[in-house]
């Protein structure tokens, strides 16, 4: 299971239910909608994709298929931009 955590090298500011994350070195900023902001908040502590999906399903009225697709896409984007990092990757063997 892969576990992700928000990087601490960015500035974060919440505006209503949305947020902005700023990379002070490059001046690049990232805008987060309400659900993406909630995922960012959850990623302040190490979290797996499955735990993020479960939490969003509890808090929002949305289908599991939609949440799964959106969380996967958001994690891939955040990982690609360095907003999050993998803190533990464990290979599970099935015997």
Coordinates of C-alpha atoms in Angstrom, one line a residue:
X1 CA 0.0 0.0 0.0
X2 CA 1.3 3.4 -0.9
X3 CA 1.0 6.2 1.7
X4 CA 1.2 9.8 0.8
X5 CA 1.8 13.0 2.8
X6 CA 1.7 16.7 1.9
X7 CA 5.0 18.3 1.3
X8 CA 5.9 20.9 3.9
X9 CA 7.8 23.2 1.5
X10 CA 4.7 25.1 0.3
X11 CA 2.7 27.9 1.8
X12 CA -1.0 27.2 2.2
X13 CA -3.9 29.6 2.6
X14 CA -7.6 28.7 2.9
X15 CA -10.2 31.0 1.4
X16 CA -13.7 30.0 2.4
X17 CA -13.8 26.3 1.5
X18 CA -11.2 26.6 -1.2
X19 CA -7.4 27.0 -0.9
X20 CA -4.3 28.2 -2.6
X21 CA -0.9 26.6 -2.3
X22 CA 2.2 28.7 -3.2
X23 CA 5.6 27.5 -4.1
X24 CA 7.7 30.4 -2.9
X25 CA 10.8 29.4 -4.8
X26 CA 9.1 29.4 -8.2
X27 CA 6.2 31.7 -7.6
X28 CA 3.8 29.0 -8.9
X29 CA 0.5 28.6 -7.1
X30 CA -2.1 25.9 -7.2
X31 CA -5.8 26.4 -6.6
X32 CA -7.8 23.8 -4.8
X33 CA -11.6 23.5 -4.9
X34 CA -13.5 22.4 -1.8
X35 CA -13.0 18.6 -2.2
X36 CA -9.3 19.0 -3.2
X37 CA -8.8 21.3 -0.2
X38 CA -10.3 18.6 2.0
X39 CA -8.0 16.0 0.6
X40 CA -5.0 18.4 1.1
X41 CA -6.1 18.7 4.7
X42 CA -6.3 14.9 5.1
X43 CA -2.8 14.6 3.6
X44 CA -1.3 16.6 6.4
X45 CA -1.0 13.2 8.1
X46 CA 0.1 10.2 6.1
X47 CA -2.8 8.7 4.2
X48 CA -3.4 5.9 1.7
X49 CA -5.5 6.4 -1.4
X50 CA -8.1 4.0 0.1
X51 CA -8.4 6.0 3.3
X52 CA -8.8 9.3 1.4
X53 CA -11.6 7.7 -0.8
X54 CA -13.4 6.4 2.3
X55 CA -13.2 9.8 4.1
X56 CA -14.5 11.7 1.0
X57 CA -17.4 9.2 0.6
X58 CA -18.3 9.8 4.2
X59 CA -18.3 13.6 3.9
X60 CA -19.7 14.2 0.4
X61 CA -22.7 12.9 -1.6
X62 CA -20.8 11.4 -4.5
X63 CA -20.5 8.0 -6.1
X64 CA -17.6 5.7 -5.2
X65 CA -16.6 5.5 -8.9
X66 CA -16.4 9.3 -9.2
X67 CA -14.4 9.7 -6.0
X68 CA -12.0 6.9 -6.9
X69 CA -11.3 8.4 -10.3
X70 CA -11.0 11.9 -8.9
X71 CA -8.7 11.0 -6.0
X72 CA -6.4 8.9 -8.3
X73 CA -6.1 11.8 -10.7
X74 CA -5.5 14.4 -7.9
X75 CA -2.9 12.2 -6.2
X76 CA -1.1 11.7 -9.6
X77 CA -1.2 15.5 -10.3
X78 CA 0.0 16.4 -6.8
X79 CA 2.8 13.8 -6.9
X80 CA 3.9 15.1 -10.3
X81 CA 4.1 18.7 -9.1
X82 CA 5.8 17.8 -5.8
X83 CA 2.9 18.9 -3.6
X84 CA 2.8 15.5 -2.0
X85 CA 5.4 12.7 -1.5
X86 CA 5.3 9.0 -1.0
X87 CA 6.3 8.3 2.6
X88 CA 5.8 4.5 2.7
X89 CA 5.4 2.1 -0.1
X90 CA 4.9 -1.5 0.9
X91 CA 4.5 -4.4 -1.5
X92 CA 2.0 -6.9 -0.3
X93 CA 2.5 -10.5 -1.5
X94 CA -0.4 -12.8 -1.8
X95 CA 0.4 -16.5 -1.1

